[in-house]
Short mmCIF file of C-alpha atoms in Angstrom, two decimals:
data_model
loop_
_atom_site.label_atom_id
_atom_site.label_comp_id
_atom_site.label_asym_id
_atom_site.label_seq_id
_atom_site.Cartn_x
_atom_site.Cartn_y
_atom_site.Cartn_z
CA MET A 70 -26.17 -19.82 2.69
CA SER A 71 -25.79 -20.11 6.59
CA SER A 72 -28.46 -17.61 7.33
CA THR A 73 -31.37 -18.55 9.58
CA ALA A 74 -34.47 -20.01 8.04
CA THR A 75 -37.21 -17.38 7.59
CA GLN A 76 -39.78 -19.85 6.33
CA THR A 77 -41.52 -22.51 8.38
CA PRO A 78 -39.57 -25.81 8.47
CA ILE A 79 -40.99 -28.79 6.52
CA ASP A 80 -43.06 -30.88 8.96
CA VAL A 81 -41.78 -34.44 9.79
CA GLN A 82 -44.67 -36.10 8.11
CA THR A 83 -44.29 -34.26 4.77
CA LEU A 84 -40.48 -34.86 4.90
CA ALA A 85 -41.01 -38.62 5.52
CA ILE A 86 -43.46 -38.84 2.61
CA ARG A 87 -41.24 -36.93 0.23
CA GLY A 88 -38.19 -39.04 1.34
CA SER A 89 -40.17 -42.27 1.00
CA VAL A 90 -41.08 -41.28 -2.54
CA ALA A 91 -37.47 -40.46 -3.33
CA ALA A 92 -36.23 -43.84 -1.92
CA VAL A 93 -38.92 -45.86 -3.64
CA LEU A 94 -38.62 -44.17 -7.03
CA SER A 95 -34.82 -44.29 -6.97
CA ALA A 96 -34.79 -47.93 -5.93
CA LEU A 97 -37.26 -48.82 -8.72
CA ALA A 98 -35.46 -46.77 -11.36
CA ASN A 99 -32.10 -48.19 -10.46
CA ALA A 100 -33.41 -51.76 -10.31
CA ALA A 101 -34.96 -51.40 -13.71
CA LEU A 102 -31.69 -49.89 -15.14
CA LEU A 103 -29.80 -52.80 -13.51
CA TRP A 104 -32.13 -55.36 -14.93
CA ALA A 105 -31.94 -53.90 -18.47
CA VAL A 106 -28.04 -53.80 -18.26
CA LEU A 107 -27.76 -57.34 -16.90
CA GLU A 108 -30.45 -58.85 -19.19
CA THR A 109 -28.94 -57.41 -22.35
CA ASP A 110 -25.34 -58.19 -21.30
CA LEU A 111 -24.46 -54.61 -21.99
CA VAL A 112 -21.63 -55.00 -19.44
CA GLU A 113 -19.84 -57.78 -17.65
CA PRO A 114 -21.48 -58.22 -14.20
CA PHE A 115 -19.35 -57.78 -11.15
CA MET A 116 -19.99 -57.68 -7.40
CA ALA A 117 -20.75 -53.75 -7.23
CA LEU A 118 -23.17 -54.15 -10.08
CA SER A 119 -25.67 -56.49 -8.41
CA TYR A 120 -29.05 -55.96 -6.65
CA PRO A 121 -28.06 -56.06 -2.98
CA PRO A 122 -25.40 -53.25 -3.10
CA VAL A 123 -27.22 -51.17 -5.72
CA LEU A 124 -30.60 -51.17 -3.79
CA PHE A 125 -29.01 -50.73 -0.33
CA LEU A 126 -26.84 -47.89 -1.34
CA THR A 127 -29.64 -46.24 -3.43
CA VAL A 128 -32.12 -46.26 -0.49
CA ALA A 129 -29.39 -45.19 1.90
CA SER A 130 -28.47 -42.25 -0.36
CA ALA A 131 -32.18 -41.20 -0.63
CA VAL A 132 -32.48 -41.35 3.23
CA GLY A 133 -29.30 -39.33 3.67
CA ALA A 134 -30.56 -36.77 1.08
CA THR A 135 -33.95 -36.57 3.06
CA LEU A 136 -32.25 -35.93 6.42
CA VAL A 137 -29.96 -33.26 4.82
CA TYR A 138 -32.92 -31.58 3.15
CA GLY A 139 -34.92 -31.66 6.53
CA LEU A 140 -31.95 -30.00 8.26
CA LEU A 141 -31.61 -27.44 5.58
CA THR A 142 -35.36 -26.44 5.96
CA ARG A 143 -34.58 -25.54 9.51
CA ARG A 144 -31.27 -23.80 8.94
CA VAL A 145 -31.16 -21.72 5.81
CA SER A 146 -33.50 -19.28 4.14
CA ASP A 147 -33.72 -20.88 0.74
CA PRO A 148 -33.44 -24.65 1.45
CA ASN A 149 -34.46 -25.79 -2.00
CA ARG A 150 -31.80 -23.82 -3.77
CA THR A 151 -29.18 -24.73 -1.14
CA PHE A 152 -30.16 -28.51 -1.47
CA GLN A 153 -29.94 -28.41 -5.27
CA ARG A 154 -26.43 -26.93 -5.08
CA LEU A 155 -25.27 -29.19 -2.33
CA ALA A 156 -26.75 -32.28 -4.20
CA ALA A 157 -24.79 -31.39 -7.36
CA VAL A 158 -21.55 -31.16 -5.23
CA VAL A 159 -22.38 -34.40 -3.46
CA LEU A 160 -23.01 -36.12 -6.74
CA VAL A 161 -19.64 -35.13 -8.23
CA VAL A 162 -17.92 -36.42 -5.03
CA SER A 163 -19.95 -39.58 -5.09
CA LEU A 164 -18.42 -40.50 -8.49
CA VAL A 165 -14.88 -40.69 -7.06
CA PRO A 166 -15.43 -44.18 -5.47
CA ASP A 167 -16.65 -45.50 -8.79
CA LEU A 168 -13.51 -44.30 -10.46
CA ALA A 169 -11.57 -46.07 -7.69
CA ILE A 170 -13.45 -49.28 -8.39
CA LEU A 171 -12.27 -49.00 -11.92
CA VAL A 172 -8.69 -48.74 -10.78
CA PHE A 173 -8.71 -51.38 -8.05
CA ASP A 174 -11.29 -53.95 -8.95
CA GLU A 175 -10.03 -56.19 -11.80
CA ALA A 176 -13.58 -57.40 -12.48
CA ALA A 177 -14.72 -53.79 -13.17
CA THR A 178 -15.05 -52.51 -16.75
CA LEU A 179 -15.45 -49.01 -17.91
CA GLY A 180 -19.01 -49.75 -19.04
CA ALA A 181 -20.03 -51.18 -15.67
CA VAL A 182 -18.60 -48.26 -13.85
CA VAL A 183 -20.42 -45.83 -16.20
CA VAL A 184 -23.59 -47.55 -15.35
CA LEU A 185 -22.92 -47.14 -11.58
CA MET A 186 -22.25 -43.44 -12.18
CA VAL A 187 -25.62 -43.18 -13.98
CA MET A 188 -27.27 -44.70 -10.95
CA HIS A 189 -25.73 -41.95 -8.77
CA VAL A 190 -27.42 -39.45 -11.18
CA VAL A 191 -30.72 -41.28 -10.94
CA VAL A 192 -30.72 -40.97 -7.11
CA ALA A 193 -29.57 -37.34 -7.13
CA ALA A 194 -32.24 -36.30 -9.68
CA VAL A 195 -35.00 -38.29 -8.07
CA SER A 196 -34.13 -37.08 -4.61
CA VAL A 197 -33.89 -33.41 -5.59
CA ALA A 198 -37.26 -33.53 -7.40
CA SER A 199 -39.01 -35.47 -4.76
CA LEU A 200 -37.77 -33.37 -1.88
CA THR A 201 -37.95 -30.00 -3.44
CA ARG A 202 -40.94 -30.22 -5.73
CA LEU A 203 -43.64 -32.34 -4.27
#
């Protein structure tokens, strides 16, 4: 996993395009999910389940994923596989704060936290697909 890359690293323009696709598609998907959840009163709204934090953290996550993927293309021999594995680990770790919200935020409900967790899966899936398959 820490071996030197044998393939040509991804060029910055391609990385920027793929990262932009990941950020935009993730933001659109999570905004649509949030809209559907709030419009149908599926869960009680609370601060973490509103557009500003959801969209900011969605885009920030996609940008972070893009930077990591770009680094991996320069450092490892199989960046796609390494990124997929790393993304799975990061996804699991990213769910911990959502569980903490459930414990420490009285306004949070199990349903709302599950929606937040699904949003993490959306960003991870879109980022992995956009960065490794485009």
